[in-house]
Amino acid sequence: MASHVYPKKLEKFLRLPLSLKIHFTGFLLGAATREFLFRVHHLVNLARLRINGVRHGRNLKTWGGIILSIYPGSRVVLGEDVSIISDGWRSTASTLFAKTRFRTFTPSSAILIGDHTGLNGTSITSRSREISIGAYTMIAPNVIITDSDFHIPWPPEGRRLYPGFEQDAKVTIGQNCWIGINSLILKGVTIGENTVIAAGSVVVNDIPADCLAGGVPARVIKTYR
Ligand SMILES: CC(C)(COP(=O)(O)OP(=O)(O)OC[C@H]1O[C@@H](n2cnc3c(N)ncnc32)[C@H](O)[C@@H]1OP(=O)(O)O)[C@@H](O)C(=O)NCCC(=O)NCCS
């Protein structure tokens, strides 16, 4: 049966105008090449994670490079079945402005990513505190999460000289959350489980569980239960 079907498909393909044949073949070769390069990149990522002391659970999936800058003694732990997307070809909802990045600055920095979590060009920077993301949380493209302002706001001459480490604060994103495209999650914030953060939000205060929050600064828009 299959032996009849395949030649018919081939016959149909051969009857296509030359320009369509070239485009179609190019498309197939392009997709196959891209997939092959993603697989090679994945192996490189696994090696780089290991070299940098990043621990991860089973079935880690990566597409494209990861920016890794891990301070010795800090902790970066990825759970099971975590997806890390760093390439606009693989990202569903939008293009990506940059690769996913994990950066830690001190031995007390920690980045803890829960099981089945998805990152899309996410920038996670822990200067001195813990940043944790709960299991099953989806992070849409281009989200930035940081535990630090990196400079004190006042006085102006202190901005470059005084690092203000004491103002760094832990960030906790609960399980089953959905963080919308291009959102910023800043120092000291806790987002409760199941909550949705609308696209383009700037989260500077705690947000409770089971709600939709959004805006600049993000506030609760509605509660789901
Ligand atoms: C939050 C979202 C999912 C819409 O959810 P929804 O339940 O359909 O919400 P609605 O459109 O009914 O809006 C509810 C309220 O939230 C407000 N709102 C929705 N999106 C908002 C945003 N991004 N920022 C600020 N307020 C927003 C609406 O204006 C509305 O306010 P109102 O009640 O005063 O009129 C959508 O706005 C969003 O952010 N989409 C992007 C999701 C994303 O990042 N996807 C990437 C794939 S991983």
mmCIF file of C-alpha atoms and ligand atoms in Angstrom:
data_model
loop_
_atom_site.group_PDB
_atom_site.id
_atom_site.type_symbol
_atom_site.label_atom_id
_atom_site.label_comp_id
_atom_site.label_asym_id
_atom_site.label_seq_id
_atom_site.Cartn_x
_atom_site.Cartn_y
_atom_site.Cartn_z
ATOM 1 C CA MET A 1 0.000 0.000 0.000
ATOM 2 C CA ALA A 2 2.682 2.486 1.111
ATOM 3 C CA SER A 3 4.777 1.613 -1.952
ATOM 4 C CA HIS A 4 1.881 2.937 -4.174
ATOM 5 C CA VAL A 5 1.402 6.081 -2.130
ATOM 6 C CA TYR A 6 5.021 7.172 -2.073
ATOM 7 C CA PRO A 7 5.643 7.131 -5.867
ATOM 8 C CA LYS A 8 2.343 9.037 -6.364
ATOM 9 C CA LYS A 9 3.538 11.746 -3.990
ATOM 10 C CA LEU A 10 6.896 11.797 -5.727
ATOM 11 C CA GLU A 11 5.148 12.028 -9.110
ATOM 12 C CA LYS A 12 3.082 14.971 -7.859
ATOM 13 C CA PHE A 13 6.236 16.661 -6.562
ATOM 14 C CA LEU A 14 8.013 16.160 -9.912
ATOM 15 C CA ARG A 15 5.070 17.758 -11.726
ATOM 16 C CA LEU A 16 5.462 20.985 -9.693
ATOM 17 C CA PRO A 17 7.049 23.959 -11.515
ATOM 18 C CA LEU A 18 10.835 24.084 -11.076
ATOM 19 C CA SER A 19 10.746 27.219 -8.880
ATOM 20 C CA LEU A 20 8.302 25.553 -6.439
ATOM 21 C CA LYS A 21 10.439 22.411 -6.373
ATOM 22 C CA ILE A 22 13.502 24.489 -5.465
ATOM 23 C CA HIS A 23 11.625 26.395 -2.734
ATOM 24 C CA PHE A 24 10.124 23.245 -1.255
ATOM 25 C CA THR A 25 13.470 21.421 -1.218
ATOM 26 C CA GLY A 26 15.155 24.494 0.277
ATOM 27 C CA PHE A 27 12.511 24.645 2.979
ATOM 28 C CA LEU A 28 12.943 20.979 3.887
ATOM 29 C CA LEU A 29 16.738 21.209 3.869
ATOM 30 C CA GLY A 30 16.606 24.444 5.900
ATOM 31 C CA ALA A 31 14.383 22.882 8.571
ATOM 32 C CA ALA A 32 16.485 19.706 8.731
ATOM 33 C CA THR A 33 19.731 21.696 8.969
ATOM 34 C CA ARG A 34 18.280 23.910 11.690
ATOM 35 C CA GLU A 35 17.111 20.872 13.684
ATOM 36 C CA PHE A 36 20.541 19.261 13.307
ATOM 37 C CA LEU A 37 22.299 22.436 14.518
ATOM 38 C CA PHE A 38 19.904 22.659 17.496
ATOM 39 C CA ARG A 39 20.839 19.088 18.471
ATOM 40 C CA VAL A 40 24.568 19.860 18.195
ATOM 41 C CA HIS A 41 24.046 23.045 20.213
ATOM 42 C CA HIS A 42 22.192 21.036 22.858
ATOM 43 C CA LEU A 43 25.223 18.801 23.374
ATOM 44 C CA VAL A 44 27.429 21.887 23.678
ATOM 45 C CA ASN A 45 24.964 23.362 26.211
ATOM 46 C CA LEU A 46 25.010 20.172 28.311
ATOM 47 C CA ALA A 47 28.798 20.293 28.412
ATOM 48 C CA ARG A 48 28.884 24.012 29.282
ATOM 49 C CA LEU A 49 26.290 23.578 32.055
ATOM 50 C CA ARG A 50 28.380 20.774 33.535
ATOM 51 C CA ILE A 51 31.635 22.751 33.302
ATOM 52 C CA ASN A 52 29.942 25.703 35.024
ATOM 53 C CA GLY A 53 28.597 23.534 37.847
ATOM 54 C CA VAL A 54 24.920 23.947 36.865
ATOM 55 C CA ARG A 55 22.960 20.922 38.065
ATOM 56 C CA HIS A 56 19.921 19.769 36.110
ATOM 57 C CA GLY A 57 17.318 17.024 36.239
ATOM 58 C CA ARG A 58 16.387 14.510 33.569
ATOM 59 C CA ASN A 59 15.127 15.468 30.132
ATOM 60 C CA LEU A 60 16.516 18.992 29.940
ATOM 61 C CA LYS A 61 15.731 20.479 26.505
ATOM 62 C CA THR A 62 17.594 23.426 25.000
ATOM 63 C CA TRP A 63 17.341 25.254 21.688
ATOM 64 C CA GLY A 64 20.143 27.687 20.891
ATOM 65 C CA GLY A 65 22.929 28.986 23.104
ATOM 66 C CA ILE A 66 22.686 29.933 26.773
ATOM 67 C CA ILE A 67 24.571 32.831 28.341
ATOM 68 C CA LEU A 68 26.209 31.403 31.453
ATOM 69 C CA SER A 69 28.177 33.467 33.902
ATOM 70 C CA ILE A 70 28.232 31.527 37.138
ATOM 71 C CA TYR A 71 30.191 32.732 40.155
ATOM 72 C CA PRO A 72 32.104 29.915 41.888
ATOM 73 C CA GLY A 73 30.169 28.590 44.870
ATOM 74 C CA SER A 74 26.790 30.024 43.765
ATOM 75 C CA ARG A 75 23.954 27.624 42.982
ATOM 76 C CA VAL A 76 22.111 27.199 39.694
ATOM 77 C CA VAL A 77 19.795 24.194 39.711
ATOM 78 C CA LEU A 78 17.379 23.233 36.943
ATOM 79 C CA GLY A 79 14.657 20.673 37.722
ATOM 80 C CA GLU A 80 13.410 17.837 35.555
ATOM 81 C CA ASP A 81 12.005 18.369 32.081
ATOM 82 C CA VAL A 82 12.969 22.039 31.909
ATOM 83 C CA SER A 83 12.869 23.715 28.458
ATOM 84 C CA ILE A 84 15.271 26.508 27.630
ATOM 85 C CA ILE A 85 14.610 28.328 24.364
ATOM 86 C CA SER A 86 17.159 30.834 23.101
ATOM 87 C CA ASP A 87 16.314 31.024 19.437
ATOM 88 C CA GLY A 88 13.486 32.874 17.695
ATOM 89 C CA TRP A 89 12.937 29.920 15.324
ATOM 90 C CA ARG A 90 11.798 27.776 18.242
ATOM 91 C CA SER A 91 9.971 30.434 20.271
ATOM 92 C CA THR A 92 6.224 30.278 19.558
ATOM 93 C CA ALA A 93 4.731 33.597 20.618
ATOM 94 C CA SER A 94 7.298 36.124 19.452
ATOM 95 C CA THR A 95 10.855 36.690 18.433
ATOM 96 C CA LEU A 96 13.507 36.700 21.159
ATOM 97 C CA PHE A 97 15.602 39.752 21.928
ATOM 98 C CA ALA A 98 18.409 37.675 23.445
ATOM 99 C CA LYS A 99 19.469 34.212 24.542
ATOM 100 C CA THR A 100 18.394 32.803 27.891
ATOM 101 C CA ARG A 101 20.927 33.856 30.486
ATOM 102 C CA PHE A 102 21.846 32.714 33.984
ATOM 103 C CA ARG A 103 24.200 35.039 35.822
ATOM 104 C CA THR A 104 25.316 34.921 39.447
ATOM 105 C CA PHE A 105 27.651 37.393 41.107
ATOM 106 C CA THR A 106 28.458 36.077 44.603
ATOM 107 C CA PRO A 107 28.627 32.767 46.477
ATOM 108 C CA SER A 108 25.235 33.570 48.077
ATOM 109 C CA SER A 109 23.519 33.888 44.659
ATOM 110 C CA ALA A 110 21.099 31.111 43.717
ATOM 111 C CA ILE A 111 18.873 30.387 40.731
ATOM 112 C CA LEU A 112 16.451 27.493 41.249
ATOM 113 C CA ILE A 113 14.210 26.466 38.352
ATOM 114 C CA GLY A 114 11.379 24.020 39.103
ATOM 115 C CA ASP A 115 10.408 20.895 37.162
ATOM 116 C CA HIS A 116 8.620 21.269 33.794
ATOM 117 C CA THR A 117 9.330 24.987 33.628
ATOM 118 C CA GLY A 118 9.781 26.752 30.279
ATOM 119 C CA LEU A 119 12.150 29.676 29.684
ATOM 120 C CA ASN A 120 12.164 31.741 26.468
ATOM 121 C CA GLY A 121 15.068 34.124 26.139
ATOM 122 C CA THR A 122 14.753 34.706 29.885
ATOM 123 C CA SER A 123 17.371 36.783 31.676
ATOM 124 C CA ILE A 124 17.841 35.669 35.292
ATOM 125 C CA THR A 125 20.414 37.554 37.307
ATOM 126 C CA SER A 126 21.010 36.790 40.953
ATOM 127 C CA ARG A 127 23.494 39.209 42.474
ATOM 128 C CA SER A 128 23.366 37.945 46.046
ATOM 129 C CA ARG A 129 19.966 36.363 46.844
ATOM 130 C CA GLU A 130 17.884 33.432 45.699
ATOM 131 C CA ILE A 131 15.636 33.552 42.648
ATOM 132 C CA SER A 132 13.268 30.602 42.452
ATOM 133 C CA ILE A 133 10.661 29.611 39.897
ATOM 134 C CA GLY A 134 8.101 26.950 40.785
ATOM 135 C CA ALA A 135 7.243 23.832 38.814
ATOM 136 C CA TYR A 136 5.134 24.065 35.643
ATOM 137 C CA THR A 137 5.593 27.822 35.358
ATOM 138 C CA MET A 138 5.686 29.235 31.830
ATOM 139 C CA ILE A 139 7.884 32.234 31.155
ATOM 140 C CA ALA A 140 6.953 33.960 27.873
ATOM 141 C CA PRO A 141 9.582 35.563 25.618
ATOM 142 C CA ASN A 142 11.991 38.252 26.805
ATOM 143 C CA VAL A 143 11.232 38.288 30.530
ATOM 144 C CA ILE A 144 13.861 39.770 32.860
ATOM 145 C CA ILE A 145 14.148 38.633 36.481
ATOM 146 C CA THR A 146 16.645 40.129 38.913
ATOM 147 C CA ASP A 147 17.164 40.270 42.675
ATOM 148 C CA SER A 148 19.034 43.578 42.603
ATOM 149 C CA ASP A 149 18.919 47.200 41.417
ATOM 150 C CA PHE A 150 22.728 47.093 41.145
ATOM 151 C CA HIS A 151 22.978 50.787 42.116
ATOM 152 C CA ILE A 152 21.454 52.855 44.901
ATOM 153 C CA PRO A 153 19.104 55.536 43.543
ATOM 154 C CA TRP A 154 20.365 58.321 45.819
ATOM 155 C CA PRO A 155 22.704 60.186 46.260
ATOM 156 C CA PRO A 156 23.740 60.386 42.582
ATOM 157 C CA GLU A 157 27.457 60.191 43.323
ATOM 158 C CA GLY A 158 26.821 56.977 45.246
ATOM 159 C CA ARG A 159 25.339 55.166 42.248
ATOM 160 C CA ARG A 160 28.659 54.153 40.797
ATOM 161 C CA LEU A 161 30.521 53.822 44.106
ATOM 162 C CA TYR A 162 28.100 52.109 46.460
ATOM 163 C CA PRO A 163 26.699 48.730 45.361
ATOM 164 C CA GLY A 164 23.805 48.620 47.892
ATOM 165 C CA PHE A 165 23.946 44.866 48.445
ATOM 166 C CA GLU A 166 21.702 45.164 51.519
ATOM 167 C CA GLN A 167 18.822 46.155 49.242
ATOM 168 C CA ASP A 168 19.065 42.975 47.179
ATOM 169 C CA ALA A 169 16.089 40.732 47.912
ATOM 170 C CA LYS A 170 14.880 37.240 47.148
ATOM 171 C CA VAL A 171 12.487 36.671 44.220
ATOM 172 C CA THR A 172 9.972 33.835 44.369
ATOM 173 C CA ILE A 173 7.678 32.903 41.501
ATOM 174 C CA GLY A 174 5.183 30.209 42.493
ATOM 175 C CA GLN A 175 4.314 27.053 40.653
ATOM 176 C CA ASN A 176 1.957 27.032 37.678
ATOM 177 C CA CYS A 177 2.388 30.726 36.976
ATOM 178 C CA TRP A 178 2.383 32.281 33.513
ATOM 179 C CA ILE A 179 4.597 35.346 33.102
ATOM 180 C CA GLY A 180 3.628 37.355 29.979
ATOM 181 C CA ILE A 181 5.877 38.594 27.185
ATOM 182 C CA ASN A 182 8.435 41.315 27.976
ATOM 183 C CA SER A 183 7.651 41.499 31.692
ATOM 184 C CA LEU A 184 10.155 42.586 34.332
ATOM 185 C CA ILE A 185 10.215 40.920 37.742
ATOM 186 C CA LEU A 186 12.289 43.051 40.092
ATOM 187 C CA LYS A 187 13.931 42.504 43.483
ATOM 188 C CA GLY A 188 12.046 41.229 46.499
ATOM 189 C CA VAL A 189 8.908 40.103 44.693
ATOM 190 C CA THR A 190 6.829 37.018 45.483
ATOM 191 C CA ILE A 191 4.249 35.890 42.935
ATOM 192 C CA GLY A 192 1.727 33.376 44.255
ATOM 193 C CA GLU A 193 0.992 30.074 42.523
ATOM 194 C CA ASN A 194 -1.260 29.867 39.441
ATOM 195 C CA THR A 195 -1.069 33.605 38.859
ATOM 196 C CA VAL A 196 -0.859 35.193 35.405
ATOM 197 C CA ILE A 197 1.273 38.286 34.856
ATOM 198 C CA ALA A 198 0.004 40.165 31.779
ATOM 199 C CA ALA A 199 2.371 41.044 28.948
ATOM 200 C CA GLY A 200 4.645 44.021 29.454
ATOM 201 C CA SER A 201 4.184 44.239 33.227
ATOM 202 C CA VAL A 202 6.706 45.559 35.700
ATOM 203 C CA VAL A 203 6.311 43.628 38.948
ATOM 204 C CA VAL A 204 7.724 45.504 41.948
ATOM 205 C CA ASN A 205 5.335 44.343 44.713
ATOM 206 C CA ASP A 206 4.109 40.931 45.843
ATOM 207 C CA ILE A 207 1.249 39.486 43.797
ATOM 208 C CA PRO A 208 -1.078 36.912 45.396
ATOM 209 C CA ALA A 209 -1.948 33.450 44.096
ATOM 210 C CA ASP A 210 -4.713 32.650 41.584
ATOM 211 C CA CYS A 211 -5.066 36.046 39.956
ATOM 212 C CA LEU A 212 -4.340 38.069 36.831
ATOM 213 C CA ALA A 213 -2.024 40.974 37.543
ATOM 214 C CA GLY A 214 -0.567 43.451 35.117
ATOM 215 C CA GLY A 215 0.522 46.959 34.279
ATOM 216 C CA VAL A 216 3.323 49.267 35.367
ATOM 217 C CA PRO A 217 3.629 48.734 38.279
ATOM 218 C CA ALA A 218 1.715 45.437 38.192
ATOM 219 C CA ARG A 219 -1.468 45.320 40.250
ATOM 220 C CA VAL A 220 -4.138 42.641 40.623
ATOM 221 C CA ILE A 221 -6.645 42.992 37.763
ATOM 222 C CA LYS A 222 -8.904 40.055 38.637
ATOM 223 C CA THR A 223 -8.884 36.983 40.840
ATOM 224 C CA TYR A 224 -9.722 33.576 39.425
ATOM 225 C CA ARG A 225 -11.009 32.084 42.706
HETATM 226 C C1 LIG B 1 -3.512 38.712 30.247
HETATM 227 C C2 LIG B 1 -3.972 38.273 28.899
HETATM 228 C C3 LIG B 1 -3.649 36.788 28.701
HETATM 229 C C4 LIG B 1 -5.457 38.513 28.725
HETATM 230 O O1 LIG B 1 -6.220 37.755 29.648
HETATM 231 P P1 LIG B 1 -7.813 37.926 29.660
HETATM 232 O O2 LIG B 1 -8.343 37.102 30.782
HETATM 233 O O3 LIG B 1 -8.331 37.651 28.304
HETATM 234 O O4 LIG B 1 -7.965 39.413 30.072
HETATM 235 P P2 LIG B 1 -8.797 40.562 29.381
HETATM 236 O O5 LIG B 1 -8.321 40.798 27.991
HETATM 237 O O6 LIG B 1 -10.245 40.256 29.599
HETATM 238 O O7 LIG B 1 -8.387 41.804 30.247
HETATM 239 C C5 LIG B 1 -8.767 41.900 31.583
HETATM 240 C C6 LIG B 1 -8.269 43.255 32.062
HETATM 241 O O8 LIG B 1 -6.852 43.204 32.073
HETATM 242 C C7 LIG B 1 -6.319 44.295 31.338
HETATM 243 N N1 LIG B 1 -5.116 43.834 30.668
HETATM 244 C C8 LIG B 1 -4.991 42.807 29.811
HETATM 245 N N2 LIG B 1 -3.730 42.684 29.414
HETATM 246 C C9 LIG B 1 -3.031 43.637 30.038
HETATM 247 C C10 LIG B 1 -1.669 44.025 30.003
HETATM 248 N N3 LIG B 1 -0.791 43.372 29.257
HETATM 249 N N4 LIG B 1 -1.283 45.036 30.783
HETATM 250 C C11 LIG B 1 -2.183 45.711 31.545
HETATM 251 N N5 LIG B 1 -3.489 45.389 31.607
HETATM 252 C C12 LIG B 1 -3.900 44.371 30.854
HETATM 253 C C13 LIG B 1 -7.404 44.658 30.355
HETATM 254 O O9 LIG B 1 -7.283 45.979 29.923
HETATM 255 C C14 LIG B 1 -8.626 44.403 31.165
HETATM 256 O O10 LIG B 1 -8.835 45.518 32.009
HETATM 257 P P3 LIG B 1 -10.356 46.081 32.278
HETATM 258 O O11 LIG B 1 -11.038 44.937 32.983
HETATM 259 O O12 LIG B 1 -10.118 47.281 33.131
HETATM 260 O O13 LIG B 1 -10.911 46.351 30.938
HETATM 261 C C15 LIG B 1 -3.323 39.097 27.773
HETATM 262 O O14 LIG B 1 -3.653 40.473 27.912
HETATM 263 C C16 LIG B 1 -1.826 38.974 27.712
HETATM 264 O O15 LIG B 1 -1.055 39.525 28.495
HETATM 265 N N6 LIG B 1 -1.411 38.239 26.678
HETATM 266 C C17 LIG B 1 -0.018 37.947 26.429
HETATM 267 C C18 LIG B 1 0.259 36.539 26.917
HETATM 268 C C19 LIG B 1 1.636 36.121 26.550
HETATM 269 O O16 LIG B 1 2.637 36.676 26.992
HETATM 270 N N7 LIG B 1 1.716 35.079 25.722
HETATM 271 C C20 LIG B 1 2.983 34.538 25.315
HETATM 272 C C21 LIG B 1 2.879 33.053 25.123
HETATM 273 S S1 LIG B 1 3.813 32.177 26.342
#
